[in-house]
Amino acid sequence: AQSVTQPDIHITVSEGASLELRCNYSYGATPYLFWYVQSPGQGLQLLLKYFSGDTLVQGIKGFEAEFKRSQSSFNLRKPSVHWSDAAEYFCAVGPNNAGNMLTFGGGTRLMVKP
Amino acid sequence: GAVVSQHPSRVICKSGTSVKIECRSLDFQATTMFWYRQFPKKSLMLMATSNEGSKATYEQGVEKDKFLINHASLTLSTLTVTSAHPEDSSFYICSAPDPNQETQYFGPGTRLLVL
């Protein structure tokens, strides 16, 4: 069975500092991996996704993620965090590029200190 | 702007009553939509796949008689929580793939509180 683990429930970083959110997955087939951000009152927004090719993928809002097959990881990074990045972040795995039928991780709540 | 809407955004109901939640795709058609449930401080869990013109496909452990799904048209799927109990209180989110199957659009969610 597929699963996604986000080990960090909460993370607090200072504005301007770098960020890394961890994600580990277990999937029986070729994984299609996604990172979403959830802000209050808004639907989940796709930050980036990966299924093949260059293992370092660039997303919106300055985010990037690196796929490491050997570690079954897909960590999200941002070199300099802005206060507006405070939100809940979800890693997910699914059977196709469209993001259908996703299995989500538990989420990481990011807080940004001024 | 939002491409998937949900109505209502929040609802409070009494135990034993039924509640209908609508999910609409705006400006595009979706033969398939997905319903997720998010518990407080928890992740989203896929409940079912809503299929236009046919029965919904439910995930293991989801009661199909409890959570009725109807994909009435190519732009509307409804989730009805029947005989609601306090443990059904949750945040319900729908999603729909764009016509090119390249991304998934999520609705803003519906918060259900059953008293």
mmCIF file of C-alpha atoms in Angstrom:
data_model
loop_
_atom_site.group_PDB
_atom_site.id
_atom_site.type_symbol
_atom_site.label_atom_id
_atom_site.label_comp_id
_atom_site.label_asym_id
_atom_site.label_seq_id
_atom_site.Cartn_x
_atom_site.Cartn_y
_atom_site.Cartn_z
ATOM 1 C CA ALA A 1 0.000 0.000 0.000
ATOM 2 C CA GLN A 2 1.152 3.490 -0.698
ATOM 3 C CA SER A 3 1.979 5.920 2.062
ATOM 4 C CA VAL A 4 3.521 9.329 2.528
ATOM 5 C CA THR A 5 5.307 10.461 5.658
ATOM 6 C CA GLN A 6 6.066 14.010 6.597
ATOM 7 C CA PRO A 7 8.143 13.689 9.765
ATOM 8 C CA ASP A 8 7.833 17.311 10.853
ATOM 9 C CA ILE A 9 4.399 18.372 12.062
ATOM 10 C CA HIS A 10 5.486 21.942 12.749
ATOM 11 C CA ILE A 11 8.437 23.959 11.567
ATOM 12 C CA THR A 12 9.291 27.526 12.499
ATOM 13 C CA VAL A 13 11.839 29.501 10.534
ATOM 14 C CA SER A 14 12.868 33.115 10.511
ATOM 15 C CA GLU A 15 11.970 35.238 7.550
ATOM 16 C CA GLY A 16 14.789 35.150 5.046
ATOM 17 C CA ALA A 17 16.100 31.817 6.273
ATOM 18 C CA SER A 18 16.208 28.706 4.153
ATOM 19 C CA LEU A 19 13.597 25.993 4.434
ATOM 20 C CA GLU A 20 13.466 22.266 3.894
ATOM 21 C CA LEU A 21 10.333 20.215 4.409
ATOM 22 C CA ARG A 22 10.829 16.484 4.458
ATOM 23 C CA CYS A 23 8.754 13.908 2.652
ATOM 24 C CA ASN A 24 9.220 10.164 2.379
ATOM 25 C CA TYR A 25 6.986 7.913 0.342
ATOM 26 C CA SER A 26 6.231 4.284 -0.213
ATOM 27 C CA TYR A 27 4.692 3.365 -3.537
ATOM 28 C CA GLY A 28 4.552 0.132 -5.467
ATOM 29 C CA ALA A 29 4.718 1.599 -8.955
ATOM 30 C CA THR A 30 6.286 4.636 -10.555
ATOM 31 C CA PRO A 31 5.443 7.437 -8.157
ATOM 32 C CA TYR A 32 3.981 10.702 -9.290
ATOM 33 C CA LEU A 33 4.940 13.093 -6.506
ATOM 34 C CA PHE A 34 3.378 16.402 -5.597
ATOM 35 C CA TRP A 35 3.716 19.220 -3.128
ATOM 36 C CA TYR A 36 0.658 21.293 -2.267
ATOM 37 C CA VAL A 37 0.193 24.313 -0.033
ATOM 38 C CA GLN A 38 -3.002 24.940 1.905
ATOM 39 C CA SER A 39 -3.864 28.387 3.160
ATOM 40 C CA PRO A 40 -6.950 29.134 5.263
ATOM 41 C CA GLY A 41 -10.045 29.629 3.164
ATOM 42 C CA GLN A 42 -8.336 28.566 -0.026
ATOM 43 C CA GLY A 43 -8.120 25.345 -1.921
ATOM 44 C CA LEU A 44 -4.947 23.348 -2.094
ATOM 45 C CA GLN A 45 -2.523 24.901 -4.519
ATOM 46 C CA LEU A 46 -0.004 22.869 -6.448
ATOM 47 C CA LEU A 47 3.575 23.998 -5.874
ATOM 48 C CA LEU A 48 5.305 21.442 -8.054
ATOM 49 C CA LYS A 49 5.264 17.844 -9.190
ATOM 50 C CA TYR A 50 7.608 15.155 -10.415
ATOM 51 C CA PHE A 51 7.385 11.876 -12.206
ATOM 52 C CA SER A 52 10.426 11.626 -14.454
ATOM 53 C CA GLY A 53 13.369 13.510 -15.835
ATOM 54 C CA ASP A 54 15.536 15.916 -13.902
ATOM 55 C CA THR A 55 15.292 14.996 -10.243
ATOM 56 C CA LEU A 56 15.391 18.623 -9.168
ATOM 57 C CA VAL A 57 12.110 20.277 -10.032
ATOM 58 C CA GLN A 58 11.269 23.935 -9.840
ATOM 59 C CA GLY A 59 7.893 25.126 -8.739
ATOM 60 C CA ILE A 60 5.995 28.294 -8.128
ATOM 61 C CA LYS A 61 6.779 30.878 -5.450
ATOM 62 C CA GLY A 62 10.469 30.016 -5.484
ATOM 63 C CA PHE A 63 10.051 26.457 -4.251
ATOM 64 C CA GLU A 64 11.971 23.462 -5.513
ATOM 65 C CA ALA A 65 12.023 19.792 -4.629
ATOM 66 C CA GLU A 66 14.502 17.015 -5.162
ATOM 67 C CA PHE A 67 13.519 13.436 -5.885
ATOM 68 C CA LYS A 68 15.886 10.853 -4.423
ATOM 69 C CA ARG A 69 14.851 7.368 -5.386
ATOM 70 C CA SER A 70 17.439 5.681 -3.164
ATOM 71 C CA GLN A 71 16.001 7.448 -0.134
ATOM 72 C CA SER A 72 12.364 7.401 -1.262
ATOM 73 C CA SER A 73 12.308 11.094 -0.536
ATOM 74 C CA PHE A 74 10.929 14.200 -2.175
ATOM 75 C CA ASN A 75 11.950 17.101 0.058
ATOM 76 C CA LEU A 76 10.710 20.610 -0.573
ATOM 77 C CA ARG A 77 13.106 23.522 -0.303
ATOM 78 C CA LYS A 78 13.151 27.277 -0.518
ATOM 79 C CA PRO A 79 16.323 29.353 -0.159
ATOM 80 C CA SER A 80 14.688 32.359 1.501
ATOM 81 C CA VAL A 81 11.330 32.181 3.241
ATOM 82 C CA HIS A 82 8.853 35.030 3.164
ATOM 83 C CA TRP A 83 6.234 35.707 5.822
ATOM 84 C CA SER A 84 3.536 34.901 3.260
ATOM 85 C CA ASP A 85 4.848 31.333 3.022
ATOM 86 C CA ALA A 86 3.321 30.512 6.411
ATOM 87 C CA ALA A 87 0.804 27.762 5.640
ATOM 88 C CA GLU A 88 0.256 24.023 5.721
ATOM 89 C CA TYR A 89 2.272 22.000 3.237
ATOM 90 C CA PHE A 90 1.309 18.577 1.987
ATOM 91 C CA CYS A 91 3.352 16.042 0.100
ATOM 92 C CA ALA A 92 1.351 13.562 -1.944
ATOM 93 C CA VAL A 93 1.797 10.590 -4.244
ATOM 94 C CA GLY A 94 -0.556 9.436 -6.959
ATOM 95 C CA PRO A 95 -0.912 7.105 -9.929
ATOM 96 C CA ASN A 96 -0.710 9.720 -12.664
ATOM 97 C CA ASN A 97 0.455 13.148 -13.649
ATOM 98 C CA ALA A 98 -2.948 14.714 -13.205
ATOM 99 C CA GLY A 99 -2.942 14.218 -9.469
ATOM 100 C CA ASN A 100 -5.963 11.939 -9.328
ATOM 101 C CA MET A 101 -6.595 9.790 -6.267
ATOM 102 C CA LEU A 102 -3.791 11.190 -4.187
ATOM 103 C CA THR A 103 -2.361 9.772 -1.000
ATOM 104 C CA PHE A 104 -1.329 12.657 1.213
ATOM 105 C CA GLY A 105 1.215 12.956 3.961
ATOM 106 C CA GLY A 106 0.197 14.290 7.326
ATOM 107 C CA GLY A 107 1.218 17.812 6.480
ATOM 108 C CA THR A 108 3.754 20.240 7.905
ATOM 109 C CA ARG A 109 2.653 23.533 9.334
ATOM 110 C CA LEU A 110 5.175 26.249 8.582
ATOM 111 C CA MET A 111 5.387 29.291 10.795
ATOM 112 C CA VAL A 112 7.579 32.231 9.863
ATOM 113 C CA LYS A 113 9.114 34.477 12.497
ATOM 114 C CA PRO A 114 9.668 38.130 11.603
ATOM 115 C CA GLY B 1 -9.781 32.876 -9.506
ATOM 116 C CA ALA B 2 -11.185 29.649 -8.171
ATOM 117 C CA VAL B 3 -11.791 26.977 -10.760
ATOM 118 C CA VAL B 4 -13.534 24.591 -8.392
ATOM 119 C CA SER B 5 -16.131 25.863 -5.969
ATOM 120 C CA GLN B 6 -17.830 24.227 -3.028
ATOM 121 C CA HIS B 7 -21.074 25.103 -1.339
ATOM 122 C CA PRO B 8 -21.640 25.678 1.459
ATOM 123 C CA SER B 9 -18.298 26.745 2.886
ATOM 124 C CA ARG B 10 -19.431 25.729 6.338
ATOM 125 C CA VAL B 11 -22.504 24.094 7.764
ATOM 126 C CA ILE B 12 -23.762 23.196 11.208
ATOM 127 C CA CYS B 13 -26.427 20.561 11.564
ATOM 128 C CA LYS B 14 -28.082 18.425 14.195
ATOM 129 C CA SER B 15 -27.391 14.737 14.646
ATOM 130 C CA GLY B 16 -29.594 12.590 12.485
ATOM 131 C CA THR B 17 -30.065 15.090 9.711
ATOM 132 C CA SER B 18 -28.579 14.913 6.233
ATOM 133 C CA VAL B 19 -26.298 17.478 4.684
ATOM 134 C CA LYS B 20 -25.557 17.992 1.011
ATOM 135 C CA ILE B 21 -22.268 19.483 -0.166
ATOM 136 C CA GLU B 22 -21.850 20.647 -3.741
ATOM 137 C CA CYS B 23 -18.678 20.675 -5.796
ATOM 138 C CA ARG B 24 -18.699 22.562 -9.066
ATOM 139 C CA SER B 25 -16.084 22.901 -11.757
ATOM 140 C CA LEU B 26 -16.124 26.390 -13.183
ATOM 141 C CA ASP B 27 -15.498 26.924 -16.893
ATOM 142 C CA PHE B 28 -14.525 23.327 -17.510
ATOM 143 C CA GLN B 29 -16.111 19.914 -17.498
ATOM 144 C CA ALA B 30 -15.049 17.087 -15.279
ATOM 145 C CA THR B 31 -16.194 13.538 -15.865
ATOM 146 C CA THR B 32 -14.403 12.594 -12.675
ATOM 147 C CA MET B 33 -14.181 14.384 -9.368
ATOM 148 C CA PHE B 34 -12.671 13.326 -6.081
ATOM 149 C CA TRP B 35 -13.865 13.737 -2.522
ATOM 150 C CA TYR B 36 -11.447 13.987 0.370
ATOM 151 C CA ARG B 37 -11.946 14.282 4.085
ATOM 152 C CA GLN B 38 -9.577 16.182 6.332
ATOM 153 C CA PHE B 39 -9.688 15.642 10.068
ATOM 154 C CA PRO B 40 -8.484 18.441 12.351
ATOM 155 C CA LYS B 41 -4.719 18.741 12.275
ATOM 156 C CA LYS B 42 -4.612 15.686 10.031
ATOM 157 C CA SER B 43 -4.061 14.914 6.430
ATOM 158 C CA LEU B 44 -6.528 14.562 3.608
ATOM 159 C CA MET B 45 -7.908 11.112 2.993
ATOM 160 C CA LEU B 46 -9.469 10.114 -0.300
ATOM 161 C CA MET B 47 -13.061 9.035 0.261
ATOM 162 C CA ALA B 48 -14.332 8.327 -3.206
ATOM 163 C CA THR B 49 -14.109 8.976 -6.898
ATOM 164 C CA SER B 50 -17.213 10.569 -8.352
ATOM 165 C CA ASN B 51 -17.970 9.446 -11.904
ATOM 166 C CA GLU B 52 -20.371 11.283 -14.176
ATOM 167 C CA GLY B 53 -23.027 8.938 -15.423
ATOM 168 C CA SER B 54 -22.083 6.017 -13.232
ATOM 169 C CA LYS B 55 -21.680 4.989 -9.625
ATOM 170 C CA ALA B 56 -19.030 6.458 -7.438
ATOM 171 C CA THR B 57 -16.041 4.366 -6.457
ATOM 172 C CA TYR B 58 -15.475 4.327 -2.725
ATOM 173 C CA GLU B 59 -12.204 3.784 -0.918
ATOM 174 C CA GLN B 60 -11.886 0.961 1.540
ATOM 175 C CA GLY B 61 -13.532 1.752 4.839
ATOM 176 C CA VAL B 62 -15.810 4.489 3.505
ATOM 177 C CA GLU B 63 -19.499 3.722 3.951
ATOM 178 C CA LYS B 64 -21.249 4.256 0.641
ATOM 179 C CA ASP B 65 -24.660 4.409 2.289
ATOM 180 C CA LYS B 66 -23.410 7.038 4.668
ATOM 181 C CA PHE B 67 -21.714 9.230 2.126
ATOM 182 C CA LEU B 68 -23.877 9.394 -0.974
ATOM 183 C CA ILE B 69 -22.202 10.765 -4.054
ATOM 184 C CA ASN B 70 -24.026 11.881 -7.152
ATOM 185 C CA HIS B 71 -22.279 13.240 -10.223
ATOM 186 C CA ALA B 72 -25.300 14.969 -11.655
ATOM 187 C CA SER B 73 -23.650 16.718 -14.542
ATOM 188 C CA LEU B 74 -20.257 17.350 -16.070
ATOM 189 C CA THR B 75 -19.754 20.296 -13.743
ATOM 190 C CA LEU B 76 -21.415 19.168 -10.523
ATOM 191 C CA SER B 77 -20.803 16.460 -7.971
ATOM 192 C CA THR B 78 -22.625 16.296 -4.658
ATOM 193 C CA LEU B 79 -21.720 14.571 -1.428
ATOM 194 C CA THR B 80 -24.582 13.919 0.966
ATOM 195 C CA VAL B 81 -23.747 12.962 4.514
ATOM 196 C CA THR B 82 -26.770 10.995 5.642
ATOM 197 C CA SER B 83 -27.937 10.692 9.231
ATOM 198 C CA ALA B 84 -25.008 12.767 10.346
ATOM 199 C CA HIS B 85 -23.301 12.077 13.670
ATOM 200 C CA PRO B 86 -20.786 14.220 15.554
ATOM 201 C CA GLU B 87 -17.960 11.973 14.342
ATOM 202 C CA ASP B 88 -18.803 13.039 10.786
ATOM 203 C CA SER B 89 -17.682 16.542 11.667
ATOM 204 C CA SER B 90 -14.780 17.280 9.397
ATOM 205 C CA PHE B 91 -13.476 19.327 6.508
ATOM 206 C CA TYR B 92 -14.609 17.942 3.164
ATOM 207 C CA ILE B 93 -12.662 18.845 0.041
ATOM 208 C CA CYS B 94 -13.356 18.029 -3.568
ATOM 209 C CA SER B 95 -11.073 18.142 -6.566
ATOM 210 C CA ALA B 96 -11.360 17.852 -10.304
ATOM 211 C CA PRO B 97 -8.720 17.266 -12.959
ATOM 212 C CA ASP B 98 -8.362 19.842 -15.672
ATOM 213 C CA PRO B 99 -9.494 18.688 -19.133
ATOM 214 C CA ASN B 100 -5.916 18.041 -20.225
ATOM 215 C CA GLN B 101 -5.342 15.799 -17.196
ATOM 216 C CA GLU B 102 -2.271 17.794 -16.318
ATOM 217 C CA THR B 103 -3.258 19.097 -12.933
ATOM 218 C CA GLN B 104 -5.838 18.839 -10.207
ATOM 219 C CA TYR B 105 -7.937 21.719 -9.010
ATOM 220 C CA PHE B 106 -9.086 21.622 -5.412
ATOM 221 C CA GLY B 107 -12.126 23.275 -3.976
ATOM 222 C CA PRO B 108 -11.824 25.521 -0.916
ATOM 223 C CA GLY B 109 -13.483 22.911 1.276
ATOM 224 C CA THR B 110 -16.623 22.638 3.361
ATOM 225 C CA ARG B 111 -16.457 22.532 7.113
ATOM 226 C CA LEU B 112 -19.169 20.367 8.608
ATOM 227 C CA LEU B 113 -20.024 20.480 12.286
ATOM 228 C CA VAL B 114 -22.574 18.014 13.581
ATOM 229 C CA LEU B 115 -24.015 18.808 16.980
#
